Coordinates of C-alpha atoms and ligand atoms in Angstrom, one line a residue:
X1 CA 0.0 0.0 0.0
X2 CA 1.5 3.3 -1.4
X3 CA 2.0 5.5 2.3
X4 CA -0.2 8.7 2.4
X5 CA 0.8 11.8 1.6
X6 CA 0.6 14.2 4.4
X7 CA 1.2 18.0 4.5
X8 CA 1.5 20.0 8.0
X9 CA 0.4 23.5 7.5
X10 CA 0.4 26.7 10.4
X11 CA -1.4 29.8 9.4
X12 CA -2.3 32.3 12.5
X13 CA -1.3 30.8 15.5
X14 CA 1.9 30.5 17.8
X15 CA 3.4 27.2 16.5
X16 CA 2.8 24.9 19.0
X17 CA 0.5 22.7 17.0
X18 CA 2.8 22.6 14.4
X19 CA 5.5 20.5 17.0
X20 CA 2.8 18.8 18.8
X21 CA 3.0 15.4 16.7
X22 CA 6.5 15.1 18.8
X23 CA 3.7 15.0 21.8
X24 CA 3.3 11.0 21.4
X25 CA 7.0 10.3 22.2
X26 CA 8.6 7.5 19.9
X27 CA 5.8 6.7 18.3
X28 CA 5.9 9.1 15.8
X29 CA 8.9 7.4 14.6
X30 CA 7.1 5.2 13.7
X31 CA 4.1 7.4 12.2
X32 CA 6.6 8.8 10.2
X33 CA 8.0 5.8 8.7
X34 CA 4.2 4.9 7.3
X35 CA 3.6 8.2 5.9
X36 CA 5.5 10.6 3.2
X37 CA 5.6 14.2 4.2
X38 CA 4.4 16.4 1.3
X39 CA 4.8 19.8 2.3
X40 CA 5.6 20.8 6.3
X41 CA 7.7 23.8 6.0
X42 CA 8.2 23.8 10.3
X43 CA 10.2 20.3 9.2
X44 CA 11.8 20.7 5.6
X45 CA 12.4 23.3 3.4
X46 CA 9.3 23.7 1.2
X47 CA 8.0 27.0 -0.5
X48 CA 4.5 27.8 -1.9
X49 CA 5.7 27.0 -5.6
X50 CA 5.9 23.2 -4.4
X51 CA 2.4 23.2 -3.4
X52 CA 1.7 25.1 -6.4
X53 CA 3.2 22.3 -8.5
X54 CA 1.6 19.6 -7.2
X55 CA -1.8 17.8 -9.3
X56 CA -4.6 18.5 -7.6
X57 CA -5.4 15.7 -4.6
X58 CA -1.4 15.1 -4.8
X59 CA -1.8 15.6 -0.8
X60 CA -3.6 13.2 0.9
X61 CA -4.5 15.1 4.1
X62 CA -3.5 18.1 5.0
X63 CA -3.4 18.8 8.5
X64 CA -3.6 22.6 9.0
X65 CA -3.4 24.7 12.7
X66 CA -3.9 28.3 13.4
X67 CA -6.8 30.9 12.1
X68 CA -7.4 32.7 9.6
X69 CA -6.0 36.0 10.2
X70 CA -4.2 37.6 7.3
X71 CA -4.8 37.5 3.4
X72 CA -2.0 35.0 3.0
X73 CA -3.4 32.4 5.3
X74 CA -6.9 32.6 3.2
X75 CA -5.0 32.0 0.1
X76 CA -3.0 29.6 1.4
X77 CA -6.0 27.4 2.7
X78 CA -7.4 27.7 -0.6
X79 CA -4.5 26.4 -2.2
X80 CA -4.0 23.4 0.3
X81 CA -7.6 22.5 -0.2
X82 CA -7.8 22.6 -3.8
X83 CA -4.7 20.0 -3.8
X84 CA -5.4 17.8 -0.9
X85 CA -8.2 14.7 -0.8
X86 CA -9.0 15.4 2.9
X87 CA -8.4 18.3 4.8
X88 CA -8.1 18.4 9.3
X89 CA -8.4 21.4 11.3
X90 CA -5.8 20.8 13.8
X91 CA -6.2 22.4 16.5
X92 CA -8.3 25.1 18.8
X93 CA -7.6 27.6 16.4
X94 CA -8.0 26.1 13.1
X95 CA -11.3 24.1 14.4
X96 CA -12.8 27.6 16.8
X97 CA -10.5 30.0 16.2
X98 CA -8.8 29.6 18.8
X99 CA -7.1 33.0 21.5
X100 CA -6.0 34.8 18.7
X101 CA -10.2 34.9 17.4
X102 CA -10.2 37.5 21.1
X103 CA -8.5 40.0 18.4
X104 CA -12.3 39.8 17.1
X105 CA -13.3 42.3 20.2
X106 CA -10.7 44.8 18.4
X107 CA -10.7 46.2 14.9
X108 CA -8.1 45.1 12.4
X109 CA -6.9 48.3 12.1
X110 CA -7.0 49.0 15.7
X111 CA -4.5 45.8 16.4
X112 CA -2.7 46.6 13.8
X113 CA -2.0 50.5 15.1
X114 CA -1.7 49.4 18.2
X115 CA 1.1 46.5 17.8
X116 CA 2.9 48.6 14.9
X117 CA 2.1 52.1 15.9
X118 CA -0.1 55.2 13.9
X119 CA 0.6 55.0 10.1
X120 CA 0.0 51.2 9.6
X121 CA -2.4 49.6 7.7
X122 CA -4.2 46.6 8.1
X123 CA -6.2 46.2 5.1
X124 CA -2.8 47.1 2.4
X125 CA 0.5 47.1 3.0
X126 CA 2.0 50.2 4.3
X127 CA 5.7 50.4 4.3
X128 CA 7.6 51.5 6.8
X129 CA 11.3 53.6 6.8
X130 CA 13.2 50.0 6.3
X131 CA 10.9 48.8 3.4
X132 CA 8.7 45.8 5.6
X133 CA 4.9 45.7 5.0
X134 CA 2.8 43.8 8.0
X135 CA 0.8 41.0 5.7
X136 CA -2.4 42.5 5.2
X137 CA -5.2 41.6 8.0
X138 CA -8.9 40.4 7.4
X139 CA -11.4 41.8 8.9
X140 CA -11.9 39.7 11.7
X141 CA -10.1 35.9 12.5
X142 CA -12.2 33.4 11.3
X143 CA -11.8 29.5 11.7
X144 CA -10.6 27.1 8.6
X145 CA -14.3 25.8 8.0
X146 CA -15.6 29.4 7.5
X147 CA -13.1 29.5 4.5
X148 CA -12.9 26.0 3.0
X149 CA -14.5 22.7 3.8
X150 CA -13.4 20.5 6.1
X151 CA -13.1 17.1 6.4
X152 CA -12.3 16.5 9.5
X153 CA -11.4 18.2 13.6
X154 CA -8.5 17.1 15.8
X155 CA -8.7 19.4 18.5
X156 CA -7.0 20.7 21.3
X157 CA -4.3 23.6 21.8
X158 CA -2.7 22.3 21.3
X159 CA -3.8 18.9 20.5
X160 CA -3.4 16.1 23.6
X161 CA -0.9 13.1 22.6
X162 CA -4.1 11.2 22.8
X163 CA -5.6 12.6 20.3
X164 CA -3.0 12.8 18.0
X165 CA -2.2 9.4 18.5
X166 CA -5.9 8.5 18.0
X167 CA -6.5 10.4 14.4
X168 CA -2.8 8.9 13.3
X169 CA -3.8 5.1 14.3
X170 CA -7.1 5.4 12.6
X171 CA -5.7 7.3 9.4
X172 CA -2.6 4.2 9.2
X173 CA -5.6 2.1 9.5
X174 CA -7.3 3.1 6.7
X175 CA -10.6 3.4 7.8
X176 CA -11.4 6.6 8.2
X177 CA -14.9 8.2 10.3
X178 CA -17.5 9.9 8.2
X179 CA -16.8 13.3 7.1
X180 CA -17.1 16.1 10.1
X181 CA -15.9 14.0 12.9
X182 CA -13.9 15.1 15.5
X183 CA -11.3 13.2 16.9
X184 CA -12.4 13.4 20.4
X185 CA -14.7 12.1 23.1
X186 CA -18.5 13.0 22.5
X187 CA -19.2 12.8 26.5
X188 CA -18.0 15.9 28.7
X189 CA -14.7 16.1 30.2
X190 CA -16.1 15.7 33.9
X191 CA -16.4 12.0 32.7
X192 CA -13.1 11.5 32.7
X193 CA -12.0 13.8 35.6
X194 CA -10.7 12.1 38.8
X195 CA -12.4 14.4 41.1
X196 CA -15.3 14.4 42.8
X197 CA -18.4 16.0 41.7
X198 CA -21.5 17.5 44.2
X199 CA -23.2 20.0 42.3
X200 CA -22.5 22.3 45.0
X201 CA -23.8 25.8 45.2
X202 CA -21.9 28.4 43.9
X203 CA -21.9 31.5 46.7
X204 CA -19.0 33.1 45.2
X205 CA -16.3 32.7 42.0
X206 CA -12.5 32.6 42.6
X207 CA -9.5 33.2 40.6
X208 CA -7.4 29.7 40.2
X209 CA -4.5 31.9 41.6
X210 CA -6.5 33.2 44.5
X211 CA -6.9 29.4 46.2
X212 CA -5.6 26.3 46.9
X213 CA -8.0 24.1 45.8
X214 CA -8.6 20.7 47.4
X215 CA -7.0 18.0 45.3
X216 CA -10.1 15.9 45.4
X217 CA -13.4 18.2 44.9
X218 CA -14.2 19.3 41.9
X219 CA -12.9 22.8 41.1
X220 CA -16.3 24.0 39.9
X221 CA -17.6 23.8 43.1
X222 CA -15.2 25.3 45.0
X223 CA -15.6 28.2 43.0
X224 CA -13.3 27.8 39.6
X225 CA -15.0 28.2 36.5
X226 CA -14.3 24.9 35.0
X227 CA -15.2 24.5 31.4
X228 CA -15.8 20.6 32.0
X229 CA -19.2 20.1 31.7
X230 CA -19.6 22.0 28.3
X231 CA -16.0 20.6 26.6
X232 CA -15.0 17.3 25.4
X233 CA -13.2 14.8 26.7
X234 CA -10.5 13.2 25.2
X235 CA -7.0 14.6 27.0
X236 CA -7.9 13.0 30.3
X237 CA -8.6 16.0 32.2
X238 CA -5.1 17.0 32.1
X239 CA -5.9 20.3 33.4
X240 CA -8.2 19.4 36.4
X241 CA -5.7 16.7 37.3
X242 CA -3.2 19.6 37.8
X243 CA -5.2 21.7 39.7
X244 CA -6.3 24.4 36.9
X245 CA -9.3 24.5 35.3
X246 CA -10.5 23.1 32.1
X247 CA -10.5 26.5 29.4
X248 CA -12.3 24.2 26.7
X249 CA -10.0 24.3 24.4
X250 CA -11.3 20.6 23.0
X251 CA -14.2 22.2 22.1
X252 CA -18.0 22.2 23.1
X253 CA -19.9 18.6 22.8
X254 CA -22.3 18.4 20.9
X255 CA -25.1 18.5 23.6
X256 CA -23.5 21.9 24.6
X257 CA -23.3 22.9 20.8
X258 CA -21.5 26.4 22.4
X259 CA -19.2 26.5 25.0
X260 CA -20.5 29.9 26.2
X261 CA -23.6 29.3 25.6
X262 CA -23.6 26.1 27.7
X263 CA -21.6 27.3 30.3
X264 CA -23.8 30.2 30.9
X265 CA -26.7 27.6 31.2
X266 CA -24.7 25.8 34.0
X267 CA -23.2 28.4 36.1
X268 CA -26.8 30.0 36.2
X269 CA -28.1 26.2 37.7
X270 CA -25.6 26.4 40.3
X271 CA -25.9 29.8 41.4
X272 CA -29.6 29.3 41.6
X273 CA -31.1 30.9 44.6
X274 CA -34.3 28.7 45.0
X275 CA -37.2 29.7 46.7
X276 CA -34.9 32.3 49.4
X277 CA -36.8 34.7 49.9
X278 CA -37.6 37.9 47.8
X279 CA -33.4 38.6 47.8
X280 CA -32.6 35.9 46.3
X281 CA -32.6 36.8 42.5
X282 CA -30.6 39.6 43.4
X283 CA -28.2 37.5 45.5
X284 CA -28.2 34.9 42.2
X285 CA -27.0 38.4 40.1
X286 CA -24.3 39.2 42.7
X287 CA -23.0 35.8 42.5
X288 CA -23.1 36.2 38.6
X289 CA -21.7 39.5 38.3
X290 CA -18.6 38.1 40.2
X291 CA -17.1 36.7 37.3
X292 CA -13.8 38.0 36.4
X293 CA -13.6 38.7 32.5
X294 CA -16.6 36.6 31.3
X295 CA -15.8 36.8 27.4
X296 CA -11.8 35.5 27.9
X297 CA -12.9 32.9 30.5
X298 CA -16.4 32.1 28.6
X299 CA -14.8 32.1 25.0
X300 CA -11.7 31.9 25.1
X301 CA -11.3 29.5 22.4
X302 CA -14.9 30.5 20.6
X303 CA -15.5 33.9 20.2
X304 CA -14.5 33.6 16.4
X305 CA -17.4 30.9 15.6
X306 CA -19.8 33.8 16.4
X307 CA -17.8 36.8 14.7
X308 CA -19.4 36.0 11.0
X309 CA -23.0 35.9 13.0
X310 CA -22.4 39.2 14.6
X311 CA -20.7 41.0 11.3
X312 CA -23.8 40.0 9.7
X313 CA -27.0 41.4 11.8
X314 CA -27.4 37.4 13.6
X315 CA -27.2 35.6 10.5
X316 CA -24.6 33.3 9.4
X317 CA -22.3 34.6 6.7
Ligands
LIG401 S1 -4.4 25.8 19.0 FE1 -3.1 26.6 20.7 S2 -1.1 25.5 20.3 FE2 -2.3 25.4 18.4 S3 -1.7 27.2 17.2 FE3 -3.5 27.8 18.4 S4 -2.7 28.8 20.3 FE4 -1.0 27.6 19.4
LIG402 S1 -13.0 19.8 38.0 FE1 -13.9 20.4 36.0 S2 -13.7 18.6 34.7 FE2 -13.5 17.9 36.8 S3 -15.6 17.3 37.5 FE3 -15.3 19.5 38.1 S4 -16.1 20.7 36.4 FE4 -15.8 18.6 35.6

């Protein structure tokens, strides 16, 4: 059997996807030694001209991290896609957008003025005194599905060992999922966490940096937002294990279809006031209006699904 042709691709993000394959130890010497590596510039020297060259579906699967957040990256995308058979969004930020989709609270131009100073441009090169241009910026990030199709999600920021390992073993066994799966658990993270879980009350939110938490109770109800119950397992509740909270960056499960959304929904069912007297919704709004930077903490892997919604009037792009 003639090995697959794969090609590793990173577009806006900070590179650590690109290296996370190295995340299953050994064994990707032996992934690597059952595939042939088309185009991964992070590995070998490879330019745009070689992808350009290749016959369309000459690429296998293209595994491809980080948003979309300049003009190059969309035409990139668009190149990879037009010459690959199956295409994976690797990644928080290829499959949500991932932290750099916060940018999405900000204007191009304002980013762009603010990282670079007055005079730069986000939407056309502007040269400065030495002759560099900053690539020119969309409008807002936007996640690889909102550009091209995709085939299918390994997520994760980056992605858990497990899960790499899992979408390699299937792919080298040459049955492949349905189109749109993601290589992770469809049950919540709390399913796989060791802790233990009461459904406590919530009187009050704290900071992970604020407390020690106890090493056995679930973080959520001592008072760390844990993203748990709305995110998909799959990394073994790394995180939690550790003593810090889940962020989501696996992504919502399908019950939760949003992880802001969903986690909204269950922080309001556990700061619920019951039937305490006349105070109580107030009390329930106190508890609420306790929590520290609710978009960063809410959707901090997200916000870039809704960005297309919001640009335009609630309707998807
Ligand atoms: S998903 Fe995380 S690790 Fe991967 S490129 Fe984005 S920020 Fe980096
Ligand atoms: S610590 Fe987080 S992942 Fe673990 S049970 Fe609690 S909410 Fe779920």
């Amino acid at each position: 059997m003639a090995k697959p042709k794969i090609a590793m691709y990173w577009t806006g993000g900070c590179g650590g996807c690109d290296v996370s394959p190295l995340e299953v130890g050994e064994a990707i010497v032996d992934v690597l030694s059952q595939v042939e590596i088309a185009f991964w510039p992070a590995l070998m020297d490879a330019k745009r001209a070689d992808v350009e060259a290749l016959p369309a579906g000459g690429i296998d699967v293209a595994l491809i991290n980080g948003a979309l957040r300049t003009e190059d990256n969309v035409e990139m995308v668009r190149l990879l896609r037009e010459k690959s058979k199956l295409v994976v969004a690797y990644g928080a930020c290829a499959h949500l957008g991932g932290i750099i989709g916060l940018g999405n609270l900000h204007s191009a131009q304002s980013l762009v003025s603010t990282a670079l100073g007055p005079g730069w441009h986000a939407g056309s090169p502007s040269f400065s005194a030495n002759g560099d241009a900053p690539p020119p910026l969309t409008a807002g990030v936007v996640p690889l599905a909102d550009v091209i199709a995709v085939d299918y999600v390994v997520p994760g920021c980056p992605p858990p060992a497990q899960l790499i390992g899992l979408f390699f073993q299937t792919l080298l066994g040459g049955e492949m999922p349905s189109p749109g799966h993601v290589f992770a658990e469809e049950k919540a993270l709390c399913d796989q966490c060791p802790r233990e879980k009461e459904d406590r009350r919530l009187e009050k939110f704290v900071r992970p940096h604020e407390m020690e938490p106890d090493p056995d109770r679930c973080l959520l109800d001592q008072g760390i937002v844990c993203m748990g119950p709305v995110t998909r397992g799959g990394c073994e509740a790394a995180c939690p294990a550790l003593g810090m909270p889940c962020t989501g960056c696996v992504g919502p499960t399908r019950k939760a279809g949003d992880l802001a959304g969903g986690m909204i929904s269950a922080l309001a069912s556990l700061v619920r006031a019951g039937d305490e007297g006349e105070d109580a919704f107030a009390r329930e709004d106190e508890v609420l209006a306790g929590l520290v930077d609710p978009v960063g903490t809410l959707y901090k892997y997200a916000l870039a699904t809704t960005w297309k919604r919001r640009e335009t009037g609630g309707e998807d792009a």
